[in-house]
Coordinates of N, CA and C in Angstrom, one line a residue:
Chain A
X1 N 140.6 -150.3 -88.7 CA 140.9 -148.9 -89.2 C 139.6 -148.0 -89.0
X2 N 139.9 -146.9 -88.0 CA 138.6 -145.8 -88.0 C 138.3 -145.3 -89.7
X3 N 136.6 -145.1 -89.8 CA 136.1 -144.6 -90.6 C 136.6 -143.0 -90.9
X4 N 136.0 -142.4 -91.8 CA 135.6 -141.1 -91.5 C 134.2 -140.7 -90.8
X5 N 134.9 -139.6 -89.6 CA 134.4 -139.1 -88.3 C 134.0 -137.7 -88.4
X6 N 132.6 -137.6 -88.1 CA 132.4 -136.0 -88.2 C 131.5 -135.6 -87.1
X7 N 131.6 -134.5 -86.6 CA 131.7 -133.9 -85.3 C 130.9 -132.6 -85.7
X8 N 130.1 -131.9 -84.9 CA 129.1 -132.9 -84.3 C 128.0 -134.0 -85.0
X9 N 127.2 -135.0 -84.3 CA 126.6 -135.5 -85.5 C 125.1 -134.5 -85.3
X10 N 124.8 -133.9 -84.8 CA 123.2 -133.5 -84.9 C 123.6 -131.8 -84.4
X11 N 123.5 -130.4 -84.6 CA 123.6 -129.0 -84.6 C 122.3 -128.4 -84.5
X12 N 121.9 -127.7 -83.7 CA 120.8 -126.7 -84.0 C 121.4 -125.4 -83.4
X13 N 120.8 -124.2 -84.3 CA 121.3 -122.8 -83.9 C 120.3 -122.3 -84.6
X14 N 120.4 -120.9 -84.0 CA 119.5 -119.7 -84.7 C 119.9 -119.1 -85.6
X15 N 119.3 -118.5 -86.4 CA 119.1 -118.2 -87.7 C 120.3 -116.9 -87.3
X16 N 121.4 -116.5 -88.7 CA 122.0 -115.5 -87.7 C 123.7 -115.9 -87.3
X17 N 123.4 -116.9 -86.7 CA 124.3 -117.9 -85.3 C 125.8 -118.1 -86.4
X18 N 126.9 -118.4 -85.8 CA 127.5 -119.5 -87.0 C 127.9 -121.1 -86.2
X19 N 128.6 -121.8 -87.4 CA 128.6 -123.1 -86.6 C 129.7 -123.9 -87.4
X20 N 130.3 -124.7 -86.5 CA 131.5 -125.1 -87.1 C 131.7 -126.4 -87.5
X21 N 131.8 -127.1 -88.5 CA 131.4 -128.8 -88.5 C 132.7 -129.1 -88.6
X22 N 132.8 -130.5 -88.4 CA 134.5 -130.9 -88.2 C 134.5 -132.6 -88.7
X23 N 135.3 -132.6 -90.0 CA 135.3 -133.7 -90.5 C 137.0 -134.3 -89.9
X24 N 136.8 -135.7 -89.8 CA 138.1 -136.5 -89.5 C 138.4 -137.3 -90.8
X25 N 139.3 -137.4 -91.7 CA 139.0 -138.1 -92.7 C 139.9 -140.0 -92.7
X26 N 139.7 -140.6 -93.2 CA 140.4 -141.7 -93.0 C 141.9 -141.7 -92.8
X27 N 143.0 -142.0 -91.6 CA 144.4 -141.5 -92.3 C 145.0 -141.8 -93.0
X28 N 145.6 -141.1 -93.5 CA 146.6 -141.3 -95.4 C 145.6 -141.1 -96.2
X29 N 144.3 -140.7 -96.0 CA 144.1 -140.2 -97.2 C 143.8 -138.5 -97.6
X30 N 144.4 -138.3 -98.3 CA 144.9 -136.7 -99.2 C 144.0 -136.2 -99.6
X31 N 142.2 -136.8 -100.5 CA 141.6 -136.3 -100.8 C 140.5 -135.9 -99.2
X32 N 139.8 -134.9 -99.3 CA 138.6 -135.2 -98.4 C 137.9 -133.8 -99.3
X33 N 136.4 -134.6 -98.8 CA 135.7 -133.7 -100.3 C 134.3 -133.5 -98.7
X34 N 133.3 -132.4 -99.4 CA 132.3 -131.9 -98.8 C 131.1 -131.9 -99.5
X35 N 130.2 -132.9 -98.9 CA 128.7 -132.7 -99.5 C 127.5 -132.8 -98.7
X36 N 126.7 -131.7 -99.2 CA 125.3 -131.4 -98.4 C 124.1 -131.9 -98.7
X37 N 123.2 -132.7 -98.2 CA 121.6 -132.5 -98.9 C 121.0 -131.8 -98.2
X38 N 120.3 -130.6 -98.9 CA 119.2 -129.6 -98.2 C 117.7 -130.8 -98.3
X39 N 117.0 -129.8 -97.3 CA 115.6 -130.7 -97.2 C 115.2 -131.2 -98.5
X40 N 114.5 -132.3 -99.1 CA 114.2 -132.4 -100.5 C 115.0 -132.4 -101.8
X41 N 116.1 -131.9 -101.2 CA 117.2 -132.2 -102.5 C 118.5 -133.7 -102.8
X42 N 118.7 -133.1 -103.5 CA 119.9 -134.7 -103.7 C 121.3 -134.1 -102.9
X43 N 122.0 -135.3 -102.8 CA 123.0 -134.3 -102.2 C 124.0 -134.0 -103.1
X44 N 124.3 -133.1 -102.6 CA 125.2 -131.9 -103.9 C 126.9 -131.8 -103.5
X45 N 127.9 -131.7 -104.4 CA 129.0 -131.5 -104.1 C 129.2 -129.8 -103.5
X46 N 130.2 -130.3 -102.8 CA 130.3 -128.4 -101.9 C 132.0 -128.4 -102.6
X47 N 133.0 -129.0 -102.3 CA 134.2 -128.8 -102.0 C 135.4 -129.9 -102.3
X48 N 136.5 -129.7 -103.0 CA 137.1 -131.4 -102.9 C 138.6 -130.7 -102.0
X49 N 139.4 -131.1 -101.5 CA 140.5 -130.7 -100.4 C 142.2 -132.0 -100.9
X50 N 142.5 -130.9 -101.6 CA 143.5 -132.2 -101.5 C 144.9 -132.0 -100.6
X51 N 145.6 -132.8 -99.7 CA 145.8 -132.5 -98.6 C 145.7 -131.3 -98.2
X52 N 145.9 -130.2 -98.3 CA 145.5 -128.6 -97.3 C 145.1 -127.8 -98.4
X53 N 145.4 -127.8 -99.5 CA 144.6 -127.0 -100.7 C 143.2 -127.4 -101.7
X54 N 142.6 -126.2 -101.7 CA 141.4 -126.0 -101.9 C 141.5 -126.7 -104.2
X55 N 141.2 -127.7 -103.8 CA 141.2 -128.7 -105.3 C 140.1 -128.1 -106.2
X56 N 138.6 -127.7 -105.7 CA 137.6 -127.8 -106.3 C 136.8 -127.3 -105.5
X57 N 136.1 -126.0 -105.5 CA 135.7 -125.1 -104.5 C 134.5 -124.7 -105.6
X58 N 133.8 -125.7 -106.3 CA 132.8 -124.8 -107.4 C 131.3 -125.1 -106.8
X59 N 131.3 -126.3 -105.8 CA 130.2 -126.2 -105.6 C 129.4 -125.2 -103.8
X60 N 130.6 -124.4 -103.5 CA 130.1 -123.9 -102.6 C 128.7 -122.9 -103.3
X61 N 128.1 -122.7 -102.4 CA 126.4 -121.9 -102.7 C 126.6 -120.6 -102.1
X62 N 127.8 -120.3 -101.5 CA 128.1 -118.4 -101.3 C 129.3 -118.3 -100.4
X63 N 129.4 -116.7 -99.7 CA 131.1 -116.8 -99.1 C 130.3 -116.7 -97.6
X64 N 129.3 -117.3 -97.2 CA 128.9 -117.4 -96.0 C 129.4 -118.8 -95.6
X65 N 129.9 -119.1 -96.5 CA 130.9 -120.8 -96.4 C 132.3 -120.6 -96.4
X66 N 132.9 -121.2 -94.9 CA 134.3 -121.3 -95.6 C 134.7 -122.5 -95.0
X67 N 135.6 -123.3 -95.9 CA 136.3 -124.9 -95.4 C 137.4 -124.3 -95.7
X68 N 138.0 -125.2 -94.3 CA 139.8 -125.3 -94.2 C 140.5 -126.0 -93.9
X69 N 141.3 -126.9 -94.0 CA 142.1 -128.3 -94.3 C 143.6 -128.0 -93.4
X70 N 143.7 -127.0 -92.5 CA 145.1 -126.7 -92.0 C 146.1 -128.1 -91.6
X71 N 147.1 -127.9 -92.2 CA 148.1 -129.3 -92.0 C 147.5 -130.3 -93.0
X72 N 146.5 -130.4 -93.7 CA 146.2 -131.3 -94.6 C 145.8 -132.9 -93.7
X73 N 145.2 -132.5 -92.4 CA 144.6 -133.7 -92.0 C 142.7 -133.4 -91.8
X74 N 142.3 -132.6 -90.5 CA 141.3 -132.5 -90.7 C 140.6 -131.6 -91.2
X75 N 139.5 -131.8 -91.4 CA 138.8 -129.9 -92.2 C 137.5 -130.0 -91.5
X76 N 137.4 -128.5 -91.5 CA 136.0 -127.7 -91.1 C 135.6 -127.2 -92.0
X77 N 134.3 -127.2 -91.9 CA 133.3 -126.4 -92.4 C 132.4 -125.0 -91.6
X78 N 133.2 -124.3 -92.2 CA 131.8 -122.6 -91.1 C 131.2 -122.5 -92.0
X79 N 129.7 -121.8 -91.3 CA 128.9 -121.5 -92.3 C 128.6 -120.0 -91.2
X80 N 128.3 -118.8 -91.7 CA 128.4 -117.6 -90.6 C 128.2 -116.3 -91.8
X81 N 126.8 -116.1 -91.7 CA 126.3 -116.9 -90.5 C 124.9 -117.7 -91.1
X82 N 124.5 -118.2 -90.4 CA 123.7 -119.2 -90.7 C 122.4 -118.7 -91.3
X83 N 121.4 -119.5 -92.3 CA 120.4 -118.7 -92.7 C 119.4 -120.5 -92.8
X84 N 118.0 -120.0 -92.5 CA 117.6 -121.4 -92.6 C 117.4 -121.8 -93.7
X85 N 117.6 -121.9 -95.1 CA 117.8 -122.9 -96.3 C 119.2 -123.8 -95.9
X86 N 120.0 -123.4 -95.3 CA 121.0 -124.0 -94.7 C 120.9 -125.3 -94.1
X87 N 120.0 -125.7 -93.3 CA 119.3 -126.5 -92.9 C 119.3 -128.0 -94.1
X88 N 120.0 -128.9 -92.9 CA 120.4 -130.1 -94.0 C 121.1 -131.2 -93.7
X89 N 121.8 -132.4 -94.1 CA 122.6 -133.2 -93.6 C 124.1 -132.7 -94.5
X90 N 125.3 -132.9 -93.6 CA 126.7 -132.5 -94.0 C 127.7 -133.6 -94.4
X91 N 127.8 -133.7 -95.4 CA 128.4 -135.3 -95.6 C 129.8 -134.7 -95.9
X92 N 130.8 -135.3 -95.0 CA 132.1 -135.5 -95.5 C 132.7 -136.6 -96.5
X93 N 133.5 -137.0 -97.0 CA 134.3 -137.7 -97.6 C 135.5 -137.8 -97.5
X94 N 136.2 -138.7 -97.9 CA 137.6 -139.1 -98.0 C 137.9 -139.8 -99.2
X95 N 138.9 -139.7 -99.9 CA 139.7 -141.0 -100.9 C 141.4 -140.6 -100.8
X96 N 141.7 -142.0 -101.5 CA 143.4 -142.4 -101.3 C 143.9 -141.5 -102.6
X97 N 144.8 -141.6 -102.7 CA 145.8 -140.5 -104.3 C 145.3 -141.2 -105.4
X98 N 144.4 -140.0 -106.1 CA 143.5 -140.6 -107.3 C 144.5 -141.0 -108.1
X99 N 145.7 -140.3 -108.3 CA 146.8 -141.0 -109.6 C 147.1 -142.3 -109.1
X100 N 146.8 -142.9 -108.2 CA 146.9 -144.4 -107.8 C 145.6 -145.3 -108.7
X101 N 144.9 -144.4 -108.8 CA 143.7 -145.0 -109.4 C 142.8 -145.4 -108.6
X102 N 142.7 -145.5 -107.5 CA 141.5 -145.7 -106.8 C 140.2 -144.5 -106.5
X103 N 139.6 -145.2 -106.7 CA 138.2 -144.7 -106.9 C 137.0 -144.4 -106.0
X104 N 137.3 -145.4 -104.4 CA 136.3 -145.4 -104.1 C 136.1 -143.9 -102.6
X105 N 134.8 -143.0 -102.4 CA 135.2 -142.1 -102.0 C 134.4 -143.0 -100.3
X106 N 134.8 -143.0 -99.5 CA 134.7 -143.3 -98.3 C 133.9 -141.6 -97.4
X107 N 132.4 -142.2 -97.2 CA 131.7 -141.2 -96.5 C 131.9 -141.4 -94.7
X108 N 131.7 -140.1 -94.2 CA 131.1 -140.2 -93.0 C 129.7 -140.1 -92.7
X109 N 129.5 -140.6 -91.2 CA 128.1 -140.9 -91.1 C 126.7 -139.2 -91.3
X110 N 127.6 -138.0 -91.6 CA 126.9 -136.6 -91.3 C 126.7 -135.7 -90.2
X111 N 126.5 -134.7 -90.8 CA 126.2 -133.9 -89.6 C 124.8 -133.1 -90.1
X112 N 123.8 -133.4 -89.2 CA 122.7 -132.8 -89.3 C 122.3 -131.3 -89.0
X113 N 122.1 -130.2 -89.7 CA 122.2 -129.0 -89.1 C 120.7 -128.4 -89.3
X114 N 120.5 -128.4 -88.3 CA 119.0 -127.5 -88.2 C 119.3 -125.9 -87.9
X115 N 118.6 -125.2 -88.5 CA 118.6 -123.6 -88.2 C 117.5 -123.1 -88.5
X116 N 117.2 -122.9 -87.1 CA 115.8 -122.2 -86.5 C 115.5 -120.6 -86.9
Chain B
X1 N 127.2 -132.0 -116.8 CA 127.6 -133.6 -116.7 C 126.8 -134.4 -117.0
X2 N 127.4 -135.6 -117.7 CA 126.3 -137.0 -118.4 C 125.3 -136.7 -116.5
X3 N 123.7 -137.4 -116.8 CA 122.9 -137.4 -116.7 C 122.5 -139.1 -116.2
X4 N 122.0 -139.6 -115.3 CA 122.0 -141.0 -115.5 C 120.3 -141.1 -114.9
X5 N 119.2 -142.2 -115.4 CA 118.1 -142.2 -115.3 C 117.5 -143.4 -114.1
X6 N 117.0 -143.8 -113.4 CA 116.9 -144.6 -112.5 C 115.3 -144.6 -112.2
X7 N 115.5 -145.7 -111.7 CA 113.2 -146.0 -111.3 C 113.5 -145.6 -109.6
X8 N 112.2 -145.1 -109.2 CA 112.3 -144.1 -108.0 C 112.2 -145.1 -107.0
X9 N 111.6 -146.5 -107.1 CA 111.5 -147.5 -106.3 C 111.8 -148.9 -106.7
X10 N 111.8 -149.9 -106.3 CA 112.3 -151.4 -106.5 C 111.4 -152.0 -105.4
X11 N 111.0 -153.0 -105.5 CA 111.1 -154.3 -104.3 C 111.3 -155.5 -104.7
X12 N 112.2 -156.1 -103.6 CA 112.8 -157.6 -103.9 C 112.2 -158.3 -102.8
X13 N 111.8 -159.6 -103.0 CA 111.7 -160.2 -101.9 C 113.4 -161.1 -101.1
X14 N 113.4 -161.4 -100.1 CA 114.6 -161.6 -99.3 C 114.8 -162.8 -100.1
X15 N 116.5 -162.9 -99.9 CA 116.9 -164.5 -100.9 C 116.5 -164.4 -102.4
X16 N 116.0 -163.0 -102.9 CA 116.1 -163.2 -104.2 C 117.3 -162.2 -104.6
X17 N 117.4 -162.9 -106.5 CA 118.6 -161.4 -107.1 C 117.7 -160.2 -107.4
X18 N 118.4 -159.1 -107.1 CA 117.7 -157.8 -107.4 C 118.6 -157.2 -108.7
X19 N 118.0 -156.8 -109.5 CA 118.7 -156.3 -110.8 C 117.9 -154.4 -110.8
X20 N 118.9 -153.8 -110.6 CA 118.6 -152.6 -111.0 C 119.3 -151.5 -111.8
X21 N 118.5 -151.2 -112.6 CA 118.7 -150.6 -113.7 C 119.5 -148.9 -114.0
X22 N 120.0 -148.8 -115.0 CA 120.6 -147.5 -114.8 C 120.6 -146.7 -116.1
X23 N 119.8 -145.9 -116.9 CA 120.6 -145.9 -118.0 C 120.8 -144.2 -118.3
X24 N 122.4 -144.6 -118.9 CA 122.8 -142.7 -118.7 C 123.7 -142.7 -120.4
X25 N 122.3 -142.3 -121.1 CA 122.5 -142.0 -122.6 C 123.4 -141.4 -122.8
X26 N 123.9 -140.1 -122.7 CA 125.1 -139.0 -122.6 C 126.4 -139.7 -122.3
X27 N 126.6 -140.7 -121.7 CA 127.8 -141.2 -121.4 C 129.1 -140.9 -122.0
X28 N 129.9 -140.3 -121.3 CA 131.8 -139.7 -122.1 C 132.4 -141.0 -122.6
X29 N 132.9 -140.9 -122.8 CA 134.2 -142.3 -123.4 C 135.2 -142.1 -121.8
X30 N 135.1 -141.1 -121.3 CA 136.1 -141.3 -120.3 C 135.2 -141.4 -118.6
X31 N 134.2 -141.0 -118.6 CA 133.3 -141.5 -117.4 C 133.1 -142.9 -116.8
X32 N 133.4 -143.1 -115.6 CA 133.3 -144.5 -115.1 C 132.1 -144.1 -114.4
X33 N 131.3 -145.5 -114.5 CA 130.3 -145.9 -113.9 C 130.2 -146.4 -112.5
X34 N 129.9 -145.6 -111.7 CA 129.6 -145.9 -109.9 C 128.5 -146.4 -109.4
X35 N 128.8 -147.2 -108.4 CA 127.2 -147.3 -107.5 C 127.2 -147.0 -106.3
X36 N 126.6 -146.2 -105.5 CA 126.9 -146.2 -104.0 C 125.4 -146.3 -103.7
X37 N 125.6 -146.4 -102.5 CA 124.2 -147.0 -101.5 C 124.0 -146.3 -100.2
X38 N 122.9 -145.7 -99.5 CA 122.9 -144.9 -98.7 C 122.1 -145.9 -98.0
X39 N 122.4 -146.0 -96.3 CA 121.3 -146.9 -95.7 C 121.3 -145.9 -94.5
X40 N 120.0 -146.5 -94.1 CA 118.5 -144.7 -93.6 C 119.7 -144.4 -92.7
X41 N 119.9 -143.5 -92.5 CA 120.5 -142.6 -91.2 C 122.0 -142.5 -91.6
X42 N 122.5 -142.7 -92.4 CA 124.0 -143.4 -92.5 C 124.4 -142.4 -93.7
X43 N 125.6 -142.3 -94.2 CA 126.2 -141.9 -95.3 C 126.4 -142.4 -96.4
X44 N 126.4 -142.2 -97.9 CA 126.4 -143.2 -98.8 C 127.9 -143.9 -98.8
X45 N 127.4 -145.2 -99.5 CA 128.4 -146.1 -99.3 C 129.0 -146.7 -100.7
X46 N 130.3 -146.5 -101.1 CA 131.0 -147.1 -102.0 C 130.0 -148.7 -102.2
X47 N 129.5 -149.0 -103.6 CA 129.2 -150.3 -103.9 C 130.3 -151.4 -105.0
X48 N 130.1 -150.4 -105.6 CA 130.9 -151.3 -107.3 C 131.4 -149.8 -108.5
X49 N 132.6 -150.1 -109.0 CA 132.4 -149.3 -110.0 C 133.6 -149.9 -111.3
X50 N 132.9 -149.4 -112.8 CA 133.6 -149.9 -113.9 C 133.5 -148.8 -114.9
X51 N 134.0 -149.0 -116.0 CA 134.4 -148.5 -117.1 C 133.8 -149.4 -118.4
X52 N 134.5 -150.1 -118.3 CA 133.2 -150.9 -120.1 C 133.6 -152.3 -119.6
X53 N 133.9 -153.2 -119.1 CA 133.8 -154.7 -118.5 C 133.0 -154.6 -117.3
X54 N 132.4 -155.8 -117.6 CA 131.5 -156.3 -116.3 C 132.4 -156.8 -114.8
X55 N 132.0 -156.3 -114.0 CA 132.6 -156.4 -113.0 C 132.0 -156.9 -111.3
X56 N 132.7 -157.5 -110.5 CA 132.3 -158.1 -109.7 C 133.1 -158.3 -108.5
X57 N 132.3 -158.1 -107.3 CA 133.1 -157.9 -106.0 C 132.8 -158.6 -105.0
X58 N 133.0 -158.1 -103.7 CA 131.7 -158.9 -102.3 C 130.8 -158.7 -102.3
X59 N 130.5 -157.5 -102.8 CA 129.2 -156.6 -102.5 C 127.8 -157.2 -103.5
X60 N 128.5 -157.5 -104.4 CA 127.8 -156.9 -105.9 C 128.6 -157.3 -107.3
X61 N 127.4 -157.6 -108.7 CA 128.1 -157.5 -110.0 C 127.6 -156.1 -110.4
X62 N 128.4 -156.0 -111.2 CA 127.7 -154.4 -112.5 C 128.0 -154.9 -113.5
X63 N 127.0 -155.3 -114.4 CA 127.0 -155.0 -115.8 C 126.7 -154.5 -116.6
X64 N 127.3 -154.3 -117.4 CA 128.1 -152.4 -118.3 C 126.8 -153.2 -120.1
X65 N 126.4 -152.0 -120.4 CA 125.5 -152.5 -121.8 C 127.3 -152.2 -122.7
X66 N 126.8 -152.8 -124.0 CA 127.9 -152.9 -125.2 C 128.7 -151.9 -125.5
X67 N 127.3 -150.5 -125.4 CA 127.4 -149.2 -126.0 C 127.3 -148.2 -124.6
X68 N 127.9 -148.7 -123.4 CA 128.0 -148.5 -121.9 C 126.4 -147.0 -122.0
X69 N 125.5 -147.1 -122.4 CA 124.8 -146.5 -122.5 C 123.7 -146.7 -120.9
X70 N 124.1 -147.7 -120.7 CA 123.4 -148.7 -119.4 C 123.6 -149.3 -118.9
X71 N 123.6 -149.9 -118.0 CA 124.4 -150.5 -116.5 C 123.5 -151.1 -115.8
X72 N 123.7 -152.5 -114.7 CA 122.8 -153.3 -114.0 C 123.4 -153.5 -113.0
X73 N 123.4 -153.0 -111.9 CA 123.4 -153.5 -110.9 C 122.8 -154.7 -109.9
X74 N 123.1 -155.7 -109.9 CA 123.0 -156.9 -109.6 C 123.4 -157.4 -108.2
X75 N 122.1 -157.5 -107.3 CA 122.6 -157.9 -105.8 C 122.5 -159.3 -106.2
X76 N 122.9 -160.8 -105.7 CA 122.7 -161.8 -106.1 C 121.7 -162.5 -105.1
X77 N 121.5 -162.0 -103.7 CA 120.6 -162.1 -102.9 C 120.4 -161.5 -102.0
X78 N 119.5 -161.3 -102.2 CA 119.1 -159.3 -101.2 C 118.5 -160.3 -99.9
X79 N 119.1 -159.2 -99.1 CA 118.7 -159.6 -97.1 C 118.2 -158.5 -96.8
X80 N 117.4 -158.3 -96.0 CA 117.4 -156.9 -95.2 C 118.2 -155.8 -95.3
X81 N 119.3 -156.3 -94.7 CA 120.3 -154.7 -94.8 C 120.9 -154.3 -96.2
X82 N 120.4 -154.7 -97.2 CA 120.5 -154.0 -98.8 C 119.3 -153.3 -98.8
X83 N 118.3 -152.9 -97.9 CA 117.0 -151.8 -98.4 C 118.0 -150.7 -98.2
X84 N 118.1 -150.0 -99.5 CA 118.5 -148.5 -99.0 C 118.4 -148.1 -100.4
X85 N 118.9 -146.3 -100.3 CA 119.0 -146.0 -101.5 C 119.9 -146.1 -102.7
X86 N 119.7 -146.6 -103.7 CA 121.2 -146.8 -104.6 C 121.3 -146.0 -105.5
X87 N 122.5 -145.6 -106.0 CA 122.2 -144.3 -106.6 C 123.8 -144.4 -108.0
X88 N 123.1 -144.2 -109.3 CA 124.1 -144.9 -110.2 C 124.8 -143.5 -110.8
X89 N 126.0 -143.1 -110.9 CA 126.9 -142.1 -110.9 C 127.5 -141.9 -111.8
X90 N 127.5 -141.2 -112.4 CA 128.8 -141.0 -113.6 C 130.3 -140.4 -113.2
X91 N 130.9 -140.7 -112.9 CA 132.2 -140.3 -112.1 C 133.0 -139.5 -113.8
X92 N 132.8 -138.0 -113.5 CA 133.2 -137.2 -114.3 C 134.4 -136.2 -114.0
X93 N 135.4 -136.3 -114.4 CA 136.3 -135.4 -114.2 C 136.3 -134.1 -114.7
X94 N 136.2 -133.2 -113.4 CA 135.9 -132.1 -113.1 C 136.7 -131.1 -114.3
X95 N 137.8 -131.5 -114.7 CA 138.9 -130.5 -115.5 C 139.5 -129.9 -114.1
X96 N 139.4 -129.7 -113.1 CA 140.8 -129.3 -112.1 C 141.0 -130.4 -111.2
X97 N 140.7 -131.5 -111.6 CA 141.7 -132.4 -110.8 C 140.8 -133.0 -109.6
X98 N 139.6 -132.7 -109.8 CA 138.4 -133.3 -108.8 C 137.7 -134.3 -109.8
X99 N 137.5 -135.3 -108.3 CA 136.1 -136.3 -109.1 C 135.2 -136.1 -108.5
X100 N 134.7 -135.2 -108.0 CA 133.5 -134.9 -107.2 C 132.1 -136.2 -107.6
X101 N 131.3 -136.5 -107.0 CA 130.4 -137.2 -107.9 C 129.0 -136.4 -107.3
X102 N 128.4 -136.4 -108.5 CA 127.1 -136.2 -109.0 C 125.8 -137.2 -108.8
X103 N 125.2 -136.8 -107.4 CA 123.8 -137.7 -106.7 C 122.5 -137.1 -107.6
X104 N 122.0 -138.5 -108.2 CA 120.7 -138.0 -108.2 C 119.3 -138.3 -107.3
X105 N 118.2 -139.0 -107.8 CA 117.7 -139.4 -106.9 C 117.8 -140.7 -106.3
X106 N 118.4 -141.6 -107.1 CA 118.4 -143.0 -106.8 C 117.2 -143.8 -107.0
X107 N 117.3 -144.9 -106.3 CA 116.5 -146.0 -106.7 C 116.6 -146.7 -105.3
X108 N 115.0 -146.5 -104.5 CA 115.0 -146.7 -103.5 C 114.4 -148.4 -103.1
X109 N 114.9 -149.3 -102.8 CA 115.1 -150.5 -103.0 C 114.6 -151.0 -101.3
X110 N 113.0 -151.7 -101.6 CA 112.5 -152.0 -100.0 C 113.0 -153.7 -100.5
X111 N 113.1 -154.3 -99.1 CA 113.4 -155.9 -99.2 C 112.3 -156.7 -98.2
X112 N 111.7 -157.2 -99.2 CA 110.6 -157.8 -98.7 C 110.4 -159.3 -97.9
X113 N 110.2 -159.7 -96.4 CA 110.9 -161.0 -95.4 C 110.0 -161.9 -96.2

């Protein structure tokens, strides 16, 4: 069974630019959540997606972010436009239907975004 | 959200158990205890998680203190590819239906040949 897949794994753009990240989440699973670490920080929650609607949208950091889950399989992330604090690794996630009780959140390997 | 405390480094030498520590005073009565593990370049990784029994998997035990105030994460023999960061979690429900989890810095764990 494929992991969760995220596309591209490494981004550089100019400050300004926008840029589109693209998470694959495990299939069948309904949740897929969004987390970033900026340089020096921990990584932070951005977003939770459960199949196509927006579950938990409190950790975005402004409306120069938008995620979108269309059909409730994969989601993107824009950021537009870009500003270098932005600058960071992009962690997707996945989990199965929490009322099942499972727990565990299944990461992808990141997407690195440099802005110049 | 509960708060969890962690030592910034560890070393084990290889073929031994590594016990690492967790303790998150604040603890809910409804917060489960997580461990995930990030290795260099990679994404964090599901380890072990419980609620107030000690628990045990392929990976890994966790054991939960009486007054779940504290938590042990227990490799039983660390190899090489357990150096990474481990990072102990309080899995808190958000109130709209998210379990988002909450990274601190972890507890960065070198394995010594």
């Amino acid at each position: 069974e494929a992991g969760v897949t995220q596309f591209p794994s490494h981004s550089v753009i100019e400050k300004g630019q926008t840029v589109t990240l693209r998470c694959d989440p495990i299939s069948g699973h309904d949740n897929l959540y969004w987390y970033r670490r900026v340089m020096g920080k921990e990584i932070k929650f951005l977003l939770h997606f459960v199949k196509e609607s927006k579950q938990d949208e409190s950790g975005m950091p402004n409306n120069r972010f938008l995620a979108e889950r269309t059909g409730g399989t994969y989601s993107t992330l824009k950021v537009q436009p870009a500003e270098l604090e932005d600058s960071g690794v992009y962690f997707c996630a996945s989990s199965q239907d929490l009322l099942a009780g499972v727990h565990e959140q299944y990461f992808g390997p990141g997407t690195r975004l440099t802005v110049t | 959200d509960a708060k969890t405390t962690q030592p910034n480094s560890m070393e084990s030498n290889e073929e031994e158990p590594v016990h690492l520590p967790c303790n998150h005073s604040t603890i809910s009565g409804t917060d489960y205890i997580h461990w995930y593990r990030q290795l260099p370049s990679q994404g964090p990784e599901y380890v072990i998680h419980g609620l107030t029994s000690n628990v045990n998997n392929r990976m890994a035990s966790l054991a939960i203190a009486e007054d779940r105030k504290s938590s042990t994460l227990i490799l039983h023999r660390a190899t090489l590819r357990d150096a990474a960061v481990y990072y102990c979690i309080l899995r808190a429900y958000s109130g709209a239906g998210s379990y988002q989890l909450t990274f601190g810095k972890g507890t960065k764990l070198s394995v010594i040949p």
